């Protein structure tokens, strides 16, 4: 089957499997239940698969996959038989909007797939890293999977998002090199569909809601506006759009799609929107019980897949509960939070909190290039009468003055806007105000404190700003769209519009300048054949290495270890272990330090790899080969450039030359 179609049909299968949750908890919101089911279905299937695999069976055997599928299908059939009449009524009243949502998914999925087809190569930025994780999970004979870049060790990274992708590919029979790019497109479409469904429940207008979903996915920084008409290279402008705040990263979904990094933070972003959606479950007993279960399952998946998003989800829950726009009790999240010590996916990193020095906080000008338009449009959520009453009070003004005096302008701006929203919102928009306040809180936190991890100065708070601002994006963009719609729509009887409709176009158009430039550049690139094959797309640039990789992958056995040059992050190194199922002695060293903490000493492995390629002493060579259980030795493009092409004479007797292509070679360690 065509992989594009296979990916879509498997996603549809998981969507249908999770419909019972939406049916019982979102009875009067079928559009939201439909959109949430796509992510919830694959999430629940991956949790079930993970639980089964941890009990001992081989994770990717037919029996294990059947053990995942059979209970899901059985439960779904029982539900259909018992509720068939009610389901018919539920779907009949909303079939047009559900069809529209699914067509939106297909449109965005196809469009994103075309974009990834124009640049499918699994190389550049961190694509090799993400593919190495995906490969390691798909090749695992037991869970947790082994680390492709540290032979003999388990993967010490939050890999649940990649697990969902691998499970999707296993059911669809999609090769990993193709799956990688289709997953990027599918994730993007899921995000757009969720955003549209959330807005549709408020606006009731599909076109306006679709605009919100597309803005959520395609909107971007205003940074390119500064360079229009200049001689700046487009590549540099597009890259700097997510690097405007010094020493940090401020990505957004369009940037992630075009960069092609299948990151954990990206894969779990739909969980934040699903969490927001399920907080709005209906107030019946069964609806609240199902919502309680789903909320905790989403938190579990988030802990396993991207623990950074816990801050967003717990902030969202706390603000929603304080504002009484959710029917869930205060203790709703405690069951999953109590399991945190058992679920935490990494160990040994030893992260701590630290205060942000004033000279490292975000410049207001750079901050506004990303968040200025959404912040302005959030004012549309305010109620005139409530806002007037709020600003007449003395204490909000006093707090604002104190904030501007004691903290940075960015933090003061966010706190002031959050306070204004809290005091001036109207009841019918309380959910969206809660989302906006939560997003603003996420932006404030990295201005005050950051998580101290393995990144050196001046990048100490890079990860904190990166992950918090990424989670804040949907929580601010969607309420901003709703605020924009209210600003230009007619108010109550006798009220005039806040803004003419034409005034909105420049604001929204400003956020589309990034995708306009990025898409025009991307579509100028050729489409390699076959479509979406990220390894085949590398053959032109690295023909010798790719020939060796294809040859080796056909002969590898589970657990094989390869010797290749230790990797330098973001380069064409550690590529054999990333693109095959062979484990490296050491991959990208800097990334391993970030994953495992600064106390991990990988210098010995680095020195041993250098010794293996340079030593003339056979005994020393064989001792190191045995220490790391090396099966294959690669002498490819990177190794030749670093260590030269000449090999010691004893390699001819100790090793077996099994393949030579384009001057590069693979040696097999002879069994003792």
XYZ file of C-alpha atoms in Angstrom:
672
model
C 0.000 0.000 0.000
C 1.131 3.552 -0.637
C 2.788 4.768 2.608
C 0.993 8.124 2.479
C -2.374 6.361 2.436
C -1.266 3.717 4.940
C -0.287 6.373 7.476
C -3.654 8.101 7.110
C -5.692 4.889 7.405
C -3.843 3.727 10.505
C -4.446 7.129 12.063
C -8.124 6.817 11.194
C -8.195 3.404 12.860
C -6.830 4.860 16.092
C -9.245 7.784 15.836
C -12.245 5.473 15.584
C -10.961 3.338 18.461
C -11.013 6.337 20.828
C -14.431 7.703 19.803
C -16.231 6.106 22.788
C -14.410 8.494 25.129
C -15.636 11.536 23.229
C -19.127 10.103 22.829
C -19.680 9.762 26.575
C -17.798 12.820 27.818
C -18.355 15.282 24.955
C -21.857 14.272 23.884
C -22.792 17.769 22.753
C -19.365 18.531 21.266
C -18.896 15.843 18.578
C -16.389 17.935 16.594
C -14.089 18.171 19.597
C -14.519 14.498 20.416
C -13.627 13.561 16.841
C -10.493 15.695 16.671
C -9.249 14.645 20.110
C -9.740 10.959 19.295
C -6.972 10.949 16.675
C -4.238 11.767 19.180
C -5.906 10.010 22.098
C -6.239 6.772 20.116
C -2.551 6.417 19.236
C -1.618 7.609 22.731
C -3.703 4.912 24.449
C -2.491 2.230 22.031
C 1.145 3.166 22.715
C 0.569 3.098 26.487
C -0.978 -0.357 26.168
C 1.828 -1.552 23.903
C 4.420 -0.203 26.322
C 2.783 -1.969 29.270
C 2.643 -5.295 27.381
C 6.221 -4.980 26.132
C 7.539 -4.273 29.634
C 6.127 -7.592 30.845
C 8.522 -9.535 28.631
C 7.222 -10.244 25.091
C 9.211 -9.064 22.077
C 7.718 -5.603 21.437
C 7.285 -5.823 17.677
C 6.214 -9.419 17.232
C 2.886 -10.127 15.562
C 1.591 -11.574 18.822
C 2.402 -8.414 20.787
C 0.851 -6.118 18.198
C -2.236 -8.344 18.145
C -2.393 -8.108 21.933
C -2.662 -4.336 21.491
C -5.187 -4.403 18.673
C -7.567 -7.156 19.810
C -8.777 -5.559 23.086
C -9.172 -2.184 21.368
C -11.253 -3.639 18.542
C -13.260 -5.820 20.925
C -14.112 -2.932 23.233
C -15.068 -0.779 20.254
C -17.383 -3.433 18.785
C -19.112 -3.927 22.136
C -19.625 -0.180 22.403
C -21.071 0.074 18.887
C -23.488 -2.799 19.478
C -24.742 -1.330 22.748
C -24.931 2.296 21.621
C -25.605 2.023 17.906
C -28.790 4.104 17.910
C -27.327 6.831 20.092
C -24.142 6.867 17.996
C -26.186 7.292 14.835
C -27.981 10.283 16.309
C -24.686 11.701 17.632
C -22.979 11.531 14.255
C -25.976 12.426 12.115
C -26.340 15.875 13.620
C -22.700 16.763 13.063
C -21.652 14.847 9.958
C -21.020 17.984 7.898
C -18.684 19.533 10.434
C -16.960 16.183 11.035
C -16.447 15.787 7.298
C -15.075 19.315 7.168
C -12.642 18.541 9.996
C -11.437 15.404 8.268
C -11.005 17.222 4.967
C -8.995 19.871 6.832
C -6.786 17.110 8.210
C -6.295 15.592 4.769
C -5.570 18.977 3.213
C -2.961 19.932 5.807
C -1.531 16.398 5.883
C -1.115 16.372 2.106
C 0.321 19.886 2.040
C 2.795 19.141 4.822
C 3.733 15.854 3.139
C 4.539 17.724 -0.070
C 6.780 20.077 1.894
C 8.643 17.229 3.586
C 9.026 15.508 0.198
C 10.969 18.539 -1.023
C 13.540 18.046 1.755
C 13.275 14.489 3.124
C 16.973 13.844 3.796
C 17.590 12.684 7.366
C 20.520 15.013 7.897
C 20.878 18.555 9.165
C 19.996 20.065 12.543
C 19.014 17.115 14.788
C 17.323 14.825 12.280
C 19.966 12.123 12.704
C 19.372 12.155 16.452
C 15.605 11.821 16.151
C 15.907 9.086 13.553
C 18.412 7.243 15.757
C 15.839 7.241 18.572
C 13.064 6.115 16.237
C 15.253 3.332 14.816
C 16.322 2.185 18.277
C 12.705 1.863 19.398
C 11.645 0.044 16.227
C 14.545 -2.413 16.537
C 14.210 -3.038 20.281
C 13.911 -6.647 21.375
C 12.802 -5.454 24.821
C 11.771 -2.229 26.520
C 13.352 0.121 27.406
C 15.143 0.236 24.048
C 18.908 0.422 23.813
C 20.707 3.670 23.096
C 21.847 3.686 19.460
C 24.685 6.035 20.398
C 25.987 4.349 23.549
C 26.443 0.601 23.196
C 25.371 -1.405 26.216
C 23.153 1.327 27.716
C 19.412 1.902 27.655
C 18.022 5.017 25.989
C 18.055 7.773 28.612
C 15.661 10.152 26.925
C 11.925 10.776 26.944
C 11.067 8.603 23.961
C 7.312 8.000 24.236
C 6.539 10.381 21.360
C 8.873 8.407 19.078
C 7.239 5.238 20.383
C 3.855 6.456 19.130
C 5.396 7.099 15.715
C 7.046 3.668 15.643
C 3.768 1.964 16.592
C 1.956 3.871 13.859
C 4.535 2.660 11.358
C 4.383 -0.931 12.606
C 0.635 -1.163 11.990
C 0.972 0.529 8.609
C 4.024 -1.435 7.467
C 5.822 1.841 6.682
C 9.647 1.817 6.422
C 11.308 3.960 9.081
C 13.003 6.268 6.549
C 9.598 7.105 5.015
C 7.706 7.056 8.309
C 9.937 9.791 9.701
C 8.759 12.364 7.151
C 5.122 11.275 7.051
C 4.993 11.528 10.848
C 6.072 15.168 10.581
C 3.202 15.835 8.194
C 0.679 13.827 10.219
C 1.590 15.585 13.455
C 1.188 18.975 11.793
C -2.249 18.048 10.467
C -3.320 16.720 13.877
C -2.391 20.028 15.481
C -4.313 22.055 12.881
C -7.386 19.836 13.218
C -7.356 20.103 17.015
C -7.059 23.878 16.880
C -9.942 24.135 14.418
C -12.157 21.835 16.495
C -11.522 23.785 19.687
C -12.493 27.060 18.023
C -15.435 25.505 16.213
C -17.060 24.734 19.544
C -17.113 28.476 20.293
C -17.560 30.227 16.972
C -19.813 27.723 15.247
C -18.307 28.984 11.976
C -16.083 26.521 10.160
C -14.217 29.051 8.026
C -13.196 31.187 10.994
C -12.220 28.121 12.985
C -10.214 26.728 10.077
C -8.314 30.018 9.921
C -7.423 29.538 13.576
C -6.208 25.993 13.001
C -4.041 27.068 10.081
C -2.653 30.052 11.987
C -1.763 27.730 14.847
C 0.263 25.602 12.455
C 1.567 28.136 9.945
C 1.888 31.322 11.968
C 5.352 32.523 12.815
C 7.654 35.206 14.138
C 7.688 38.737 12.758
C 11.486 38.581 12.531
C 11.485 38.311 8.690
C 9.750 41.710 8.494
C 12.978 43.314 9.704
C 14.847 41.978 6.691
C 12.373 42.463 3.862
C 14.078 44.361 1.072
C 17.559 43.777 2.498
C 20.331 41.578 1.160
C 20.068 39.091 4.019
C 20.021 35.460 2.906
C 16.628 33.816 3.331
C 18.212 30.796 5.036
C 19.717 33.024 7.711
C 16.496 34.994 8.176
C 14.393 31.856 8.572
C 16.858 30.322 11.008
C 17.124 33.471 13.110
C 13.327 33.661 13.344
C 13.587 31.128 16.167
C 16.793 32.619 17.621
C 15.760 36.236 18.107
C 16.210 36.170 21.891
C 19.952 35.792 22.547
C 21.052 32.443 23.941
C 17.634 30.827 23.520
C 15.402 28.991 21.079
C 11.813 30.099 20.476
C 10.454 27.623 17.952
C 6.896 27.427 16.699
C 5.124 24.623 14.774
C 5.813 25.956 11.261
C 9.506 26.182 12.089
C 9.499 22.613 13.437
C 7.842 21.256 10.317
C 10.257 22.964 7.950
C 13.294 22.128 10.070
C 12.262 18.478 10.005
C 13.236 17.624 13.579
C 10.893 14.943 14.913
C 11.401 16.172 18.467
C 9.712 15.044 21.661
C 8.358 18.526 22.398
C 6.732 18.607 18.972
C 5.196 15.131 19.164
C 3.559 15.817 22.547
C 2.228 19.301 21.777
C -1.223 17.907 20.779
C -1.464 16.533 24.338
C -1.662 20.110 25.647
C -4.621 20.893 23.373
C -6.298 17.578 24.235
C -5.852 18.392 27.925
C -7.520 21.772 27.391
C -10.336 20.088 25.503
C -11.013 17.434 28.149
C -11.104 20.049 30.885
C -14.331 21.136 29.174
C -16.038 17.753 29.486
C -19.714 17.857 30.336
C -20.872 17.862 33.936
C -22.618 14.501 34.115
C -21.173 11.819 36.384
C -20.049 9.523 33.546
C -18.565 12.431 31.594
C -16.527 13.566 34.582
C -15.347 10.019 35.296
C -14.149 9.533 31.717
C -12.553 12.983 31.664
C -10.745 12.163 34.909
C -9.340 9.000 33.337
C -8.331 10.732 30.098
C -6.701 13.695 31.844
C -4.524 11.375 33.904
C -3.628 9.250 30.885
C -2.590 12.397 29.027
C -0.426 13.401 31.974
C 1.185 9.949 32.040
C 1.907 10.150 28.310
C 3.320 13.641 28.787
C 5.645 12.551 31.579
C 6.915 9.715 29.389
C 7.069 11.793 26.210
C 8.016 15.353 27.211
C 8.018 16.173 30.946
C 8.456 19.875 30.153
C 4.788 19.996 29.157
C 3.780 19.142 32.723
C 4.215 22.821 33.574
C 1.781 23.822 30.828
C -0.849 21.237 31.707
C -0.754 21.767 35.463
C -0.825 25.550 35.023
C -3.774 25.156 32.679
C -5.598 22.969 35.190
C -4.856 25.285 38.121
C -5.972 28.455 36.338
C -9.094 26.740 34.971
C -10.017 25.489 38.435
C -9.470 28.907 40.034
C -11.621 30.527 37.363
C -14.226 27.749 37.733
C -14.353 27.029 34.034
C -13.864 23.294 34.540
C -16.064 20.849 36.417
C -13.122 18.683 37.417
C -12.308 18.526 41.168
C -9.046 19.935 42.512
C -7.565 16.467 43.078
C -8.114 15.338 39.460
C -4.422 15.184 38.531
C -3.162 13.603 41.759
C -3.364 9.935 40.607
C -0.905 10.457 37.743
C 1.274 12.873 39.716
C 1.623 10.263 42.474
C 3.121 7.930 39.851
C 5.837 10.387 38.811
C 8.704 8.581 40.601
C 7.809 5.393 38.716
C 7.293 7.058 35.349
C 10.138 9.567 35.112
C 11.869 8.634 31.835
C 15.426 9.867 32.490
C 17.905 9.428 35.306
C 21.169 10.938 36.465
C 20.742 14.390 34.961
C 20.725 16.144 38.319
C 18.937 19.283 37.109
C 18.341 22.166 39.506
C 16.614 25.545 39.408
C 18.497 28.819 39.168
C 17.548 32.502 39.063
C 17.894 34.297 35.755
C 20.403 37.188 35.963
C 18.912 40.484 34.843
C 21.422 40.814 32.010
C 20.262 37.492 30.505
C 16.536 38.189 30.387
C 14.720 38.615 27.093
C 14.851 42.002 25.324
C 11.354 43.401 24.944
C 11.844 44.142 21.237
C 12.876 40.569 20.411
C 10.060 39.205 22.560
C 7.442 41.278 20.736
C 8.581 39.979 17.342
C 7.199 36.597 18.346
C 4.450 37.411 20.822
C 3.435 40.992 20.027
C 0.539 40.180 17.687
C -1.013 37.415 19.840
C -0.680 39.630 22.936
C -2.473 42.497 21.206
C -5.280 40.290 19.921
C -5.865 38.821 23.393
C -7.448 42.159 24.289
C -10.427 41.049 22.241
C -11.318 38.604 25.031
C -12.006 41.437 27.454
C -15.491 42.532 28.412
C -15.901 46.313 28.267
C -17.896 46.793 31.441
C -15.861 44.347 33.511
C -12.600 45.852 32.287
C -13.703 49.396 33.154
C -14.612 48.295 36.660
C -11.279 46.497 37.037
C -9.067 49.381 35.996
C -10.835 51.710 38.429
C -9.474 49.676 41.331
C -6.251 50.873 42.887
C -4.543 47.549 43.564
C -4.121 46.299 39.948
C -2.433 49.589 39.054
C -0.255 49.339 42.152
C 0.747 45.757 41.282
C 1.568 46.803 37.732
C 3.858 49.586 38.969
C 5.598 47.207 41.381
C 6.018 44.617 38.600
C 7.627 47.094 36.217
C 9.923 48.274 39.006
C 11.122 44.913 40.305
C 11.133 42.575 37.324
C 12.010 42.663 33.659
C 9.808 44.448 31.089
C 8.890 41.143 29.409
C 7.783 39.527 32.678
C 5.948 42.688 33.722
C 4.151 42.869 30.371
C 2.993 39.242 30.616
C 1.927 39.583 34.241
C 0.091 42.821 33.531
C -1.750 41.319 30.563
C -2.618 38.170 32.535
C -3.948 40.299 35.408
C -6.006 42.402 33.007
C -7.495 39.277 31.423
C -8.282 37.789 34.824
C -10.068 40.913 36.020
C -11.770 41.862 32.783
C -12.993 38.666 31.156
C -16.592 37.740 30.534
C -17.958 34.405 31.705
C -18.641 32.941 28.264
C -14.967 33.295 27.335
C -13.517 32.055 30.628
C -11.983 28.863 29.161
C -10.032 30.825 26.593
C -8.967 33.422 29.118
C -7.699 30.582 31.312
C -5.712 29.233 28.356
C -4.264 32.678 27.595
C -3.307 33.306 31.226
C -1.642 29.884 31.350
C 0.355 30.711 28.230
C 1.452 34.038 29.705
C 2.549 32.302 32.914
C 4.686 29.942 30.851
C 6.389 32.944 29.259
C 7.014 34.602 32.622
C 8.661 31.596 34.297
C 11.848 31.541 32.121
C 12.264 35.260 32.764
C 12.602 34.550 36.472
C 14.016 31.026 36.857
C 15.447 28.361 34.578
C 16.298 24.677 34.781
C 20.067 24.302 35.007
C 21.056 21.447 32.691
C 24.081 20.497 30.611
C 24.163 23.558 28.355
C 27.095 25.933 29.024
C 26.996 29.768 29.044
C 25.488 31.698 27.349
C 22.874 28.997 26.736
C 21.971 28.176 30.348
C 18.276 28.919 29.980
C 17.983 27.890 26.326
C 16.074 24.693 27.027
C 13.719 26.307 29.528
C 12.749 29.125 27.172
C 12.525 26.650 24.288
C 10.170 24.161 25.913
C 8.015 26.643 27.831
C 7.482 29.004 24.909
C 6.697 26.090 22.585
C 3.959 24.850 24.921
C 2.686 28.420 25.268
C 2.229 28.826 21.504
C -1.186 27.102 21.144
C -2.389 28.494 24.473
C -1.848 32.035 23.198
C -2.477 31.766 19.453
C -5.915 30.135 19.678
C -7.311 32.628 22.231
C -5.748 35.402 20.138
C -7.683 34.196 17.084
C -10.868 34.169 19.131
C -10.075 37.668 20.387
C -9.446 38.843 16.831
C -12.781 37.487 15.677
C -14.564 39.332 18.467
C -12.726 42.575 17.733
C -14.025 42.659 14.183
C -17.464 41.115 14.692
C -20.531 43.054 15.730
C -20.934 43.350 19.471
C -24.171 43.480 21.403
C -27.024 45.667 20.291
C -25.975 49.280 20.157
C -22.248 48.481 20.343
C -19.827 49.288 17.590
C -16.972 47.113 16.502
C -13.660 47.657 18.222
C -11.817 47.475 14.896
C -12.845 47.481 11.236
C -12.319 44.152 9.517
C -9.609 45.601 7.284
C -7.497 46.414 10.367
C -7.209 42.725 11.182
C -5.632 41.769 7.878
C -2.229 43.416 8.471
C -2.007 41.847 11.932
C -2.723 38.311 10.784
C -0.806 38.826 7.557
C 2.265 39.764 9.579
C 2.259 36.314 11.202
C 2.080 34.644 7.787
C 5.202 36.297 6.387
C 7.416 33.573 7.853
C 5.560 30.671 6.208
C 5.292 32.629 2.946
C 9.067 32.996 2.723
C 9.781 29.512 4.036
C 7.316 27.745 1.738
C 8.490 29.607 -1.343
C 12.053 28.593 -0.590
C 11.170 24.982 0.199
C 9.138 24.452 -2.967
C 12.096 25.517 -5.101
C 14.009 22.423 -4.011
C 13.727 19.259 -6.137
C 11.751 16.245 -4.958
C 13.982 13.161 -4.767
C 12.570 9.748 -5.608
C 11.167 7.738 -3.985
C 9.088 10.300 -2.121
C 9.718 10.762 1.621
C 12.586 8.253 1.778
C 14.994 10.105 4.039
C 17.901 7.713 3.446
C 17.599 7.483 -0.335
C 17.630 11.293 -0.452
C 21.178 11.206 0.953
C 22.661 9.109 -1.861
C 23.676 12.071 -3.992
C 25.549 13.848 -1.200
C 27.060 10.744 0.432
C 27.014 7.912 -2.142
C 29.790 5.830 -0.578
C 28.417 5.928 2.954
C 24.829 5.269 1.880
C 25.917 2.253 -0.192
C 27.673 0.830 2.876
C 24.652 1.574 5.056
C 22.255 -0.233 2.696
C 24.584 -3.232 2.496
C 25.096 -3.383 6.251
C 21.430 -3.043 7.207
C 20.564 -6.186 5.250
C 23.067 -8.239 7.278
C 22.757 -6.900 10.804
C 21.634 -9.091 13.673
C 19.845 -7.785 16.790
C 22.317 -6.358 19.253
C 25.180 -5.820 16.774
C 27.673 -3.094 17.682
C 29.453 -0.915 15.111
C 32.662 1.011 15.464
C 32.489 4.378 13.733
C 34.044 7.732 14.493
C 32.543 9.337 17.585
C 30.056 11.964 16.542
C 30.187 15.733 16.532
C 26.687 17.128 17.056
C 24.741 18.342 14.026
C 27.236 16.851 11.538
C 27.379 13.839 9.206
C 28.825 11.681 11.950
C 27.367 8.764 13.906
C 25.342 8.293 10.727
C 25.759 4.502 10.483
C 24.305 3.888 13.947
C 21.576 6.467 13.322
C 20.473 5.132 9.932
C 20.773 1.415 10.722
C 19.923 -0.801 13.671
C 23.601 -1.132 14.636
C 24.629 0.428 17.952
C 27.625 2.773 18.143
C 30.293 2.713 20.810
C 29.714 6.460 21.100
C 27.535 8.764 19.018
C 27.063 12.512 19.418
C 28.977 13.005 22.641
C 27.518 16.414 23.564
C 23.991 15.068 23.229
C 24.762 12.063 25.381
C 26.061 14.424 28.071
C 22.808 16.417 27.906
C 20.739 13.225 28.125
C 22.706 11.703 30.984
C 23.958 14.729 32.885
C 27.304 16.480 33.149
C 28.663 13.900 35.603
C 28.813 11.211 32.902
C 32.390 10.763 31.694
C 32.437 9.735 28.054
C 36.036 10.723 27.502
C 37.238 7.137 27.906
C 34.987 5.910 25.106
C 36.183 8.733 22.882
C 39.816 7.858 23.607
C 39.179 4.143 23.000
C 37.619 4.849 19.596
C 40.646 6.927 18.606
C 42.917 4.115 19.773
C 41.026 1.483 17.779
C 41.513 3.409 14.542
C 45.129 4.434 15.197
C 46.880 1.739 17.203
C 49.461 -0.594 15.640
C 49.299 -3.029 18.555
C 47.050 -5.999 17.842
C 46.634 -7.019 21.485
C 45.453 -3.573 22.544
C 43.128 -3.440 19.535
C 41.483 -6.806 20.274
C 41.058 -6.006 23.970
C 39.066 -2.893 23.106
C 37.035 -4.774 20.502
C 36.075 -7.313 23.168
C 35.389 -4.610 25.779
C 32.655 -3.091 23.628
C 31.573 -6.331 21.877
C 32.198 -4.772 18.468
C 30.898 -6.744 15.470
C 31.487 -4.352 12.560
C 34.111 -1.687 11.888
C 33.273 1.156 9.541
C 35.875 2.998 7.502
C 33.730 5.494 5.660
C 33.669 9.136 4.745
C 34.006 10.497 8.285
C 36.592 7.930 9.448
C 38.790 8.426 6.383
C 38.723 12.175 6.881
C 39.672 11.882 10.529
C 42.013 8.900 10.699
C 43.240 8.502 7.108
C 42.772 5.583 4.731
C 45.797 3.461 5.716
C 45.071 0.522 8.038
C 47.557 -1.449 10.189
C 48.713 -4.783 8.730
C 47.163 -6.861 11.500
C 43.657 -5.827 10.348
C 44.080 -8.289 7.458
C 44.478 -11.203 9.910
C 42.219 -10.081 12.760
C 39.348 -8.749 10.666
C 37.464 -9.782 7.572
C 36.996 -7.185 4.833
C 33.396 -7.816 3.812
C 32.496 -4.811 1.686
C 34.204 -1.998 -0.230
C 32.393 0.816 -2.043
C 33.867 4.019 -3.415
C 37.049 3.672 -1.410
C 35.182 3.069 1.853
C 35.066 -0.265 3.664
C 33.305 -2.416 6.247
C 35.216 -4.980 8.303
C 33.706 -7.896 10.191
C 35.300 -8.908 13.449
C 36.251 -12.577 13.169
C 34.765 -14.770 15.898
C 37.337 -15.911 18.446
